[in-house]
Tab-separated table of C-alpha atoms and ligand atoms in Angstrom:
chain	number	residue	atom	x	y	z
A	7	MET	CA	-65.170	85.960	4.262
A	8	ASP	CA	-68.750	86.062	3.033
A	9	TYR	CA	-70.938	83.558	4.782
A	10	SER	CA	-74.383	82.587	3.642
A	11	LYS	CA	-77.105	84.700	5.297
A	12	ILE	CA	-80.151	83.303	7.096
A	13	ILE	CA	-83.001	85.713	7.859
A	14	LEU	CA	-85.339	84.913	10.735
A	15	ASN	CA	-89.075	85.445	10.907
A	16	LYS	CA	-90.290	88.563	12.683
A	17	GLY	CA	-90.062	88.185	16.474
A	18	LYS	CA	-87.756	85.160	16.314
A	19	GLU	CA	-84.640	87.155	17.210
A	20	PHE	CA	-85.300	87.242	20.963
A	21	SER	CA	-83.874	83.895	21.922
A	22	LEU	CA	-80.571	84.643	20.135
A	23	GLN	CA	-80.493	88.069	21.758
A	24	ARG	CA	-80.721	86.241	25.079
A	25	MET	CA	-77.723	84.182	23.892
A	26	HIS	CA	-79.524	80.887	23.604
A	27	PRO	CA	-77.464	79.194	20.870
A	28	TRP	CA	-80.056	77.250	18.866
A	29	VAL	CA	-82.103	78.335	15.844
A	30	PHE	CA	-85.132	76.149	15.197
A	31	SER	CA	-86.235	75.431	11.632
A	32	GLY	CA	-89.580	77.164	12.202
A	33	ALA	CA	-87.824	80.456	12.993
A	34	ILE	CA	-86.273	80.766	9.535
A	35	ALA	CA	-87.813	83.089	6.945
A	36	LYS	CA	-85.152	82.959	4.242
A	37	LYS	CA	-82.074	80.865	3.458
A	38	ASP	CA	-80.018	79.885	0.411
A	39	SER	CA	-81.403	76.819	-1.279
A	40	THR	CA	-77.835	75.568	-1.815
A	41	LEU	CA	-76.996	75.379	1.906
A	42	ALA	CA	-75.298	72.106	2.857
A	43	ASP	CA	-74.947	70.442	6.246
A	44	GLY	CA	-72.119	71.978	8.226
A	45	ASP	CA	-71.905	75.242	6.239
A	46	ILE	CA	-71.050	78.315	8.275
A	47	VAL	CA	-73.915	80.810	8.205
A	48	GLU	CA	-74.743	84.230	9.633
A	49	ILE	CA	-78.110	84.834	11.226
A	50	TYR	CA	-79.991	88.119	10.809
A	51	SER	CA	-83.258	89.372	12.223
A	52	ASN	CA	-86.139	90.383	10.003
A	53	GLN	CA	-84.849	93.960	10.474
A	54	ASN	CA	-81.467	92.880	9.038
A	55	GLN	CA	-79.708	93.044	12.397
A	56	TYR	CA	-76.782	90.614	12.811
A	57	LEU	CA	-77.496	88.054	15.573
A	58	GLY	CA	-74.842	85.372	15.395
A	59	THR	CA	-72.651	83.019	13.379
A	60	GLY	CA	-73.130	79.275	13.445
A	61	TYR	CA	-73.206	76.093	11.449
A	62	TYR	CA	-76.158	74.810	9.506
A	63	SER	CA	-77.781	71.365	9.899
A	64	GLY	CA	-80.506	70.375	7.483
A	65	GLY	CA	-83.268	67.960	8.327
A	66	GLY	CA	-83.610	68.208	12.094
A	67	SER	CA	-85.617	70.627	14.205
A	68	ILE	CA	-82.496	72.635	15.142
A	69	SER	CA	-81.263	74.214	11.907
A	70	VAL	CA	-78.378	76.311	13.183
A	71	ARG	CA	-76.163	76.092	16.239
A	72	ILE	CA	-74.452	79.363	17.102
A	73	ILE	CA	-70.714	79.410	17.750
A	74	SER	CA	-70.243	83.181	17.935
A	75	PHE	CA	-72.515	86.062	18.895
A	76	VAL	CA	-70.120	88.604	17.358
A	77	LYS	CA	-69.385	88.840	13.660
A	78	THR	CA	-66.181	86.960	13.047
A	79	GLU	CA	-64.340	84.706	10.667
A	80	ILE	CA	-64.362	81.022	11.592
A	81	ASN	CA	-60.690	80.183	11.075
A	82	GLU	CA	-57.715	78.712	12.919
A	83	GLU	CA	-57.457	81.759	15.176
A	84	PHE	CA	-61.137	81.549	16.119
A	85	TRP	CA	-60.731	77.946	17.278
A	86	PHE	CA	-57.521	78.696	19.124
A	87	GLU	CA	-59.244	81.448	21.097
A	88	LYS	CA	-62.239	79.258	21.948
A	89	LEU	CA	-60.136	76.325	23.112
A	90	ASN	CA	-57.575	78.446	24.896
A	91	LYS	CA	-60.298	80.232	26.843
A	92	ALA	CA	-61.772	76.886	27.894
A	93	TYR	CA	-58.345	75.576	28.947
A	94	GLN	CA	-57.402	78.729	30.896
A	95	TYR	CA	-60.761	78.610	32.711
A	96	ARG	CA	-59.998	75.082	33.913
A	97	LEU	CA	-56.496	76.061	35.010
A	98	GLN	CA	-57.775	79.135	36.841
A	99	LEU	CA	-60.284	77.012	38.724
A	100	SER	CA	-57.539	74.483	39.541
A	101	ILE	CA	-59.558	71.676	38.044
A	102	LEU	CA	-56.303	70.447	36.576
A	103	ASN	CA	-53.729	70.404	39.357
A	104	GLU	CA	-51.105	68.205	41.065
A	105	THR	CA	-53.705	65.679	42.177
A	106	THR	CA	-56.001	65.660	39.109
A	107	ASN	CA	-54.924	65.295	35.480
A	108	VAL	CA	-58.268	64.351	33.968
A	109	CYS	CA	-61.097	66.738	33.065
A	110	ARG	CA	-63.539	67.738	30.365
A	111	LEU	CA	-61.580	70.271	28.337
A	112	PHE	CA	-64.513	71.512	26.283
A	113	PHE	CA	-68.204	71.074	27.021
A	114	GLY	CA	-70.400	72.020	24.038
A	115	GLU	CA	-72.737	74.960	24.648
A	116	GLY	CA	-71.245	75.523	28.117
A	117	ASP	CA	-67.955	76.533	26.468
A	118	GLY	CA	-69.565	78.267	23.495
A	119	VAL	CA	-69.587	75.607	20.756
A	120	PRO	CA	-72.621	73.310	20.608
A	121	GLY	CA	-71.658	69.804	19.546
A	122	LEU	CA	-67.980	69.879	20.545
A	123	ILE	CA	-66.724	67.650	23.352
A	124	LEU	CA	-63.061	67.312	24.284
A	125	ASP	CA	-61.940	65.173	27.205
A	126	TYR	CA	-58.452	65.329	28.653
A	127	TYR	CA	-56.696	62.311	30.091
A	128	ASP	CA	-53.209	63.289	31.221
A	129	GLY	CA	-52.268	64.797	27.848
A	130	HIS	CA	-54.410	62.425	25.790
A	131	VAL	CA	-57.401	64.194	24.247
A	132	VAL	CA	-60.589	62.524	23.003
A	133	PHE	CA	-62.394	64.567	20.343
A	134	GLN	CA	-66.119	63.956	19.937
A	135	ALA	CA	-68.144	65.869	17.359
A	136	HIS	CA	-71.873	65.580	17.892
A	137	SER	CA	-72.675	67.537	14.700
A	138	TRP	CA	-71.326	67.477	11.187
A	139	GLY	CA	-70.649	71.221	11.359
A	140	VAL	CA	-68.151	70.615	14.169
A	141	TYR	CA	-66.668	67.589	12.426
A	142	LEU	CA	-65.899	69.682	9.337
A	143	GLN	CA	-63.783	71.943	11.572
A	144	LYS	CA	-61.668	69.011	12.749
A	145	ASP	CA	-58.404	70.255	11.202
A	146	ASN	CA	-58.750	73.707	12.743
A	147	ILE	CA	-59.689	72.176	16.088
A	148	THR	CA	-56.718	69.793	15.962
A	149	THR	CA	-54.352	72.680	15.267
A	150	ALA	CA	-55.905	74.623	18.144
A	151	ILE	CA	-55.522	71.681	20.571
A	152	LYS	CA	-51.833	71.415	19.628
A	153	ARG	CA	-51.274	75.144	20.138
A	154	VAL	CA	-53.165	75.291	23.432
A	155	LEU	CA	-51.633	72.232	25.072
A	156	GLY	CA	-48.135	72.497	23.547
A	157	SER	CA	-45.749	69.910	24.927
A	158	ALA	CA	-48.396	68.565	27.358
A	159	LEU	CA	-50.249	66.994	24.410
A	160	LYS	CA	-49.596	63.267	23.958
A	161	SER	CA	-52.354	62.152	21.575
A	162	ILE	CA	-55.697	63.124	20.018
A	163	TYR	CA	-58.264	60.404	19.346
A	164	ASP	CA	-61.349	61.052	17.206
A	165	LYS	CA	-64.367	59.168	18.599
A	166	SER	CA	-67.089	60.896	16.587
A	167	ALA	CA	-68.394	57.885	14.670
A	168	GLU	CA	-70.787	57.074	17.519
A	169	THR	CA	-72.019	60.595	18.227
A	170	LEU	CA	-72.631	61.886	14.690
A	171	SER	CA	-75.986	61.182	13.113
A	172	LYS	CA	-76.145	57.869	11.277
A	173	HIS	CA	-75.877	59.401	7.836
A	174	HIS	CA	-72.710	61.365	8.709
A	175	ALA	CA	-71.168	58.702	10.919
A	176	GLU	CA	-70.599	56.597	7.805
A	177	LYS	CA	-68.134	59.219	6.622
A	178	SER	CA	-66.086	59.173	9.813
A	179	VAL	CA	-63.840	56.475	11.287
A	180	ASN	CA	-62.688	56.460	14.900
A	181	GLY	CA	-58.926	56.704	15.225
A	182	PHE	CA	-55.873	58.708	16.273
A	183	ILE	CA	-55.491	62.130	14.657
A	184	PHE	CA	-52.229	62.607	16.499
A	185	GLY	CA	-50.007	60.209	18.457
A	186	THR	CA	-50.631	56.522	19.054
A	187	ASP	CA	-52.319	54.083	21.411
A	188	GLN	CA	-50.690	53.933	24.859
A	189	GLU	CA	-51.586	52.631	28.290
A	190	ILE	CA	-53.245	55.522	30.114
A	191	ILE	CA	-53.582	55.798	33.877
A	192	VAL	CA	-54.941	59.092	35.162
A	193	LYS	CA	-55.129	60.688	38.587
A	194	GLU	CA	-58.377	62.087	39.936
A	195	ASN	CA	-57.953	63.600	43.386
A	196	ASN	CA	-54.956	61.271	43.686
A	197	HIS	CA	-57.043	58.178	42.910
A	198	LEU	CA	-55.778	56.191	39.935
A	199	PHE	CA	-57.933	55.095	37.002
A	200	LYS	CA	-57.085	53.156	33.884
A	201	ILE	CA	-58.664	54.763	30.834
A	202	ASP	CA	-59.700	52.825	27.743
A	203	PHE	CA	-61.342	55.396	25.506
A	204	ILE	CA	-61.069	53.185	22.423
A	205	ASN	CA	-63.284	50.379	23.770
A	206	GLY	CA	-64.953	52.063	26.750
A	207	GLN	CA	-68.357	53.768	26.921
A	208	LYS	CA	-68.594	57.440	25.899
A	209	THR	CA	-65.034	58.825	25.992
A	210	GLY	CA	-63.881	56.163	28.455
A	211	PHE	CA	-64.626	57.664	31.862
A	212	PHE	CA	-67.449	59.520	33.626
A	213	ILE	CA	-65.485	62.638	34.442
A	214	ASP	CA	-68.645	64.460	35.517
A	215	GLN	CA	-68.904	62.629	38.868
A	216	ARG	CA	-65.539	63.808	40.259
A	217	ASP	CA	-66.887	66.152	42.955
A	218	ASN	CA	-69.710	63.786	43.881
A	219	ARG	CA	-67.267	60.892	44.322
A	220	GLN	CA	-65.282	63.072	46.712
A	221	LEU	CA	-68.448	63.671	48.739
A	222	LEU	CA	-69.177	59.927	48.850
A	223	GLY	CA	-65.707	59.414	50.313
A	224	HIS	CA	-66.684	61.798	53.108
A	225	TYR	CA	-69.631	59.548	54.103
A	226	SER	CA	-67.927	56.167	53.633
A	227	LYS	CA	-65.670	55.500	56.623
A	228	GLY	CA	-66.611	52.281	58.385
A	229	LYS	CA	-69.706	51.852	56.204
A	230	THR	CA	-71.067	48.967	54.140
A	231	VAL	CA	-71.412	50.557	50.699
A	232	LEU	CA	-73.193	49.492	47.526
A	233	ASN	CA	-72.275	51.169	44.219
A	234	THR	CA	-74.801	50.209	41.553
A	235	PHE	CA	-74.259	50.994	37.841
A	236	CYS	CA	-70.606	51.304	38.842
A	237	TYR	CA	-69.041	51.268	35.339
A	238	THR	CA	-65.242	51.526	35.943
A	239	GLY	CA	-65.715	51.956	39.686
A	240	GLY	CA	-65.230	55.689	40.159
A	241	PHE	CA	-67.421	55.883	43.251
A	242	SER	CA	-66.146	52.504	44.503
A	243	VAL	CA	-62.489	53.557	44.507
A	244	TYR	CA	-63.161	56.770	46.459
A	245	SER	CA	-65.364	54.961	48.950
A	246	ALA	CA	-62.985	52.056	49.537
A	247	ALA	CA	-59.985	54.400	49.808
A	248	ALA	CA	-61.852	56.538	52.338
A	249	GLY	CA	-62.134	53.540	54.660
A	250	ALA	CA	-65.456	51.876	53.912
A	251	ASN	CA	-65.884	48.586	55.725
A	252	ILE	CA	-66.707	46.920	52.395
A	253	VAL	CA	-67.765	48.236	48.964
A	254	HIS	CA	-69.873	46.161	46.588
A	255	SER	CA	-69.800	47.254	42.923
A	256	VAL	CA	-72.530	46.178	40.523
A	257	ASP	CA	-72.716	46.607	36.741
A	258	SER	CA	-74.432	44.514	34.086
A	259	SER	CA	-71.415	44.845	31.789
A	260	GLN	CA	-68.621	42.329	32.398
A	261	SER	CA	-66.054	44.557	30.665
A	262	ALA	CA	-67.005	47.414	33.008
A	263	ILE	CA	-66.546	45.141	36.029
A	264	THR	CA	-63.153	43.979	34.730
A	265	LEU	CA	-62.019	47.610	34.514
A	266	CYS	CA	-63.531	48.344	37.930
A	267	ASP	CA	-61.514	45.476	39.474
A	268	LYS	CA	-58.385	46.761	37.764
A	269	ASN	CA	-58.951	50.250	39.205
A	270	ILE	CA	-59.486	48.854	42.688
A	271	GLU	CA	-56.187	46.998	42.339
A	272	LEU	CA	-54.388	50.139	41.094
A	273	ASN	CA	-55.427	51.934	44.254
A	274	ASN	CA	-54.275	49.189	46.590
A	275	VAL	CA	-57.567	48.730	48.381
A	276	GLN	CA	-58.855	45.332	49.478
A	277	ASN	CA	-62.242	46.109	50.961
A	278	HIS	CA	-64.105	45.523	47.685
A	279	GLU	CA	-66.184	42.920	45.828
A	280	SER	CA	-67.728	43.212	42.371
A	281	TYR	CA	-70.722	41.655	40.642
A	282	ALA	CA	-71.451	41.575	36.907
A	283	VAL	CA	-75.219	41.475	37.196
A	284	ASP	CA	-78.351	43.546	36.614
A	285	THR	CA	-78.954	46.013	39.474
A	286	PHE	CA	-82.629	45.085	39.961
A	287	GLU	CA	-81.697	41.396	40.032
A	288	PHE	CA	-78.944	42.075	42.576
A	289	LEU	CA	-81.217	44.107	44.860
A	290	LYS	CA	-83.835	41.341	45.134
A	291	ASP	CA	-82.533	39.931	48.439
A	292	LYS	CA	-80.561	42.821	49.886
A	293	GLN	CA	-82.833	44.130	52.651
A	294	ASN	CA	-81.068	45.841	55.558
A	295	ILE	CA	-77.476	45.201	54.485
A	296	TYR	CA	-76.159	48.533	53.231
A	297	ASP	CA	-75.435	51.795	55.065
A	298	VAL	CA	-74.718	53.718	51.870
A	299	ILE	CA	-76.093	53.120	48.361
A	300	VAL	CA	-75.102	54.862	45.115
A	301	LEU	CA	-77.625	54.895	42.252
A	302	ASP	CA	-76.095	56.263	39.049
A	303	PRO	CA	-78.015	54.625	36.210
A	304	PRO	CA	-77.514	55.381	32.494
A	305	ALA	CA	-79.849	58.009	31.031
A	306	PHE	CA	-83.299	56.404	31.269
A	307	ALA	CA	-84.618	59.017	28.810
A	308	LYS	CA	-82.695	59.948	25.680
A	309	SER	CA	-85.562	61.880	24.111
A	310	ARG	CA	-88.726	63.703	25.126
A	311	ASP	CA	-90.829	60.695	24.072
A	312	SER	CA	-89.269	58.457	26.683
A	313	LYS	CA	-89.525	60.999	29.518
A	314	HIS	CA	-92.583	59.406	31.099
A	315	ASN	CA	-91.081	55.908	31.184
A	316	ALA	CA	-87.841	57.350	32.498
A	317	VAL	CA	-89.633	58.918	35.449
A	318	ILE	CA	-91.293	55.593	36.230
A	319	GLY	CA	-87.863	53.930	36.051
A	320	TYR	CA	-86.233	56.455	38.425
A	321	LYS	CA	-89.131	56.165	40.849
A	322	ARG	CA	-88.993	52.373	40.903
A	323	LEU	CA	-85.231	52.243	41.415
A	324	ASN	CA	-85.224	54.867	44.154
A	325	ALA	CA	-88.248	53.484	45.993
A	326	LEU	CA	-86.533	50.092	46.059
A	327	ALA	CA	-83.300	51.529	47.491
A	328	ILE	CA	-85.131	53.668	50.067
A	329	LYS	CA	-87.065	50.588	51.217
A	330	LEU	CA	-84.098	48.293	51.629
A	331	ILE	CA	-81.336	50.528	53.004
A	332	LYS	CA	-80.439	50.150	56.701
A	333	PRO	CA	-81.903	52.664	59.182
A	334	ASN	CA	-79.980	55.965	59.116
A	335	GLY	CA	-78.587	55.060	55.731
A	336	ILE	CA	-77.416	57.427	52.996
A	337	ILE	CA	-78.404	57.270	49.341
A	338	PHE	CA	-76.582	59.057	46.531
A	339	THR	CA	-79.035	59.179	43.645
A	340	PHE	CA	-78.472	60.639	40.165
A	341	SER	CA	-80.062	61.236	36.795
A	342	CYS	CA	-78.059	62.159	33.696
A	343	SER	CA	-81.120	62.377	31.413
A	344	GLY	CA	-81.167	65.854	29.890
A	345	VAL	CA	-84.927	65.775	29.345
A	346	VAL	CA	-85.643	65.029	33.014
A	347	ASP	CA	-84.859	68.423	34.538
A	348	LYS	CA	-83.874	68.877	38.170
A	349	TYR	CA	-87.383	69.784	39.331
A	350	LEU	CA	-88.892	66.706	37.752
A	351	PHE	CA	-86.089	64.613	39.250
A	352	TYR	CA	-86.621	66.067	42.742
A	353	ASN	CA	-90.349	65.417	42.443
A	354	THR	CA	-89.710	61.861	41.313
A	355	ILE	CA	-87.513	61.223	44.342
A	356	THR	CA	-90.237	62.694	46.550
A	357	ALA	CA	-92.717	60.263	45.009
A	358	ALA	CA	-90.302	57.380	45.622
A	359	ALA	CA	-89.850	58.410	49.274
A	360	ILE	CA	-93.624	58.605	49.769
A	361	GLU	CA	-94.049	55.159	48.238
A	362	ALA	CA	-91.294	53.691	50.420
A	363	ARG	CA	-92.878	55.190	53.570
A	364	ARG	CA	-89.575	55.936	55.287
A	365	ASN	CA	-88.532	59.188	56.883
A	366	VAL	CA	-86.199	60.874	54.403
A	367	LYS	CA	-84.111	64.043	54.763
A	368	ILE	CA	-82.311	65.777	51.899
A	369	LEU	CA	-78.634	66.316	52.711
A	370	HIS	CA	-77.382	67.715	49.386
A	371	TYR	CA	-78.500	68.701	45.910
A	372	LEU	CA	-75.757	67.744	43.470
A	373	ILE	CA	-74.834	68.942	39.995
A	374	GLN	CA	-72.152	68.461	37.352
A	375	PRO	CA	-68.742	70.005	38.122
A	376	ALA	CA	-67.327	73.263	36.722
A	377	ASP	CA	-65.553	71.602	33.782
A	378	HIS	CA	-69.065	70.836	32.498
A	379	PRO	CA	-70.150	74.480	32.732
A	380	VAL	CA	-73.808	75.430	32.975
A	381	THR	CA	-74.707	78.905	31.712
A	382	PRO	CA	-77.760	81.018	32.543
A	383	TYR	CA	-78.533	81.244	28.810
A	384	PHE	CA	-78.772	77.528	28.196
A	385	ALA	CA	-80.614	75.679	30.948
A	386	GLU	CA	-80.616	72.499	28.830
A	387	GLY	CA	-76.892	72.161	29.538
A	388	GLU	CA	-77.590	71.177	33.138
A	389	TYR	CA	-77.970	67.446	32.555
A	390	LEU	CA	-76.521	65.827	35.686
A	391	LYS	CA	-78.461	66.181	38.882
A	392	GLY	CA	-78.298	64.290	42.094
A	393	MET	CA	-79.500	64.202	45.666
A	394	VAL	CA	-78.041	62.790	48.818
A	395	LEU	CA	-80.734	61.377	51.084
A	396	TRP	CA	-80.712	60.416	54.743
A	397	VAL	CA	-83.127	57.565	55.334
A	398	GLU	CA	-84.236	57.004	58.946
B	25	SAH	N1	-71.298	55.666	38.066
B	25	SAH	C1	-70.454	55.410	36.938
B	25	SAH	C2	-71.119	55.738	35.603
B	25	SAH	C3	-72.393	54.941	35.350
B	25	SAH	S1	-72.767	54.751	33.663
B	25	SAH	C4	-69.147	56.185	37.093
B	25	SAH	O1	-69.037	57.006	38.017
B	25	SAH	O2	-68.239	55.980	36.291
B	25	SAH	C5	-74.042	53.582	33.708
B	25	SAH	C6	-73.594	52.145	33.853
B	25	SAH	O3	-74.760	51.367	34.098
B	25	SAH	C7	-72.928	51.507	32.647
B	25	SAH	O4	-71.657	51.037	33.007
B	25	SAH	C8	-73.832	50.347	32.243
B	25	SAH	O5	-73.117	49.187	31.837
B	25	SAH	C9	-74.566	50.073	33.520
B	25	SAH	N2	-75.903	49.470	33.426
B	25	SAH	C10	-76.899	49.751	32.545
B	25	SAH	N3	-78.020	49.074	32.859
B	25	SAH	C11	-77.732	48.345	33.964
B	25	SAH	C12	-78.493	47.471	34.799
B	25	SAH	N4	-79.780	47.218	34.539
B	25	SAH	N5	-77.895	46.934	35.867
B	25	SAH	C13	-76.607	47.187	36.155
B	25	SAH	N6	-75.841	48.012	35.409
B	25	SAH	C14	-76.397	48.589	34.326
């Protein structure tokens, strides 16, 4: 098939040669004037050397996102190979196993297709296109999911209306592409969670904290634990099940707290109380009560412009927790803001510790798990970072 050709300006080929998958609008020397959003295009250097195949997006600063660095046809077979590779990788790493049937099946650039997210909940797949170019491939991707998962597949739900840009979102409606609505309860390291991807935030569950929840369990026995920004209680369930004295879960969303309570119940643990309230409000009178505190706020910065305010927000939250935790307490602190990189986050925590004037030791640096792969070519993909602090 003949795809439209985009020629780059001289010297703009290097980033693609280093396998970074984005082409910025300023790098383009020549393109067809008829190009439409989502069209498949081939990128060439100024010396007419093939660099990659991707999909075009007009308007924004990123004009093309690369989905292949070798010349190929973007058809059913292409998508099958991409998705099958991602699935086999997760099986080989035993991310899906007897005790865990939930994982991210496909993670955008990390799995070789910017803009494509697939989450797997015990055979139920949530499809989220973050770009129109991916959305246009929906039929091929659906066929590939069916081929890859075979009889394990129970349903596919399209939840792209909230991740596509406004203009494209109007042309997409959330709904089942395959199968129907069912009650879903998944297992994560043998802990049970009810999943509501239709009404829940993102695709229904924060799958990216699996390994970090396991680590919290390790530090929870006999402890008084506070899980702030708890959402559906992932950290709370692990901590309570691992024998915490008591776990307090806090989230400003009542529907999140309702799901959190339900998950606690599913796991047959009693040592738990929940509060539908703002975290800062809740922390006002909580000096010297908690041995362990989890801080997992929503992304404080969604764009570069809000980076500065985000840093102030992380510093304030962390300084507060470091000040009020009991002596020899442990803090799990996270940031999922892509624009706040790990170094800035570490420095922000340092600033918070200095402000709090307590003796702090760093026990762990945390990151997203292997089903959210980070590649050396695309540092931007490393969005989740965390630290575990010992506060004397
Ligand atoms: N730790 C969770 C994911 C957190 S997502 C997990 O492992 O599943 C962030 C959560 O913070 C959301 O549920 C959102 O409702 C909540 N939230 C946002 N602002 C808040 C605030 N000021 N106080 C308390 N909760 C808040």
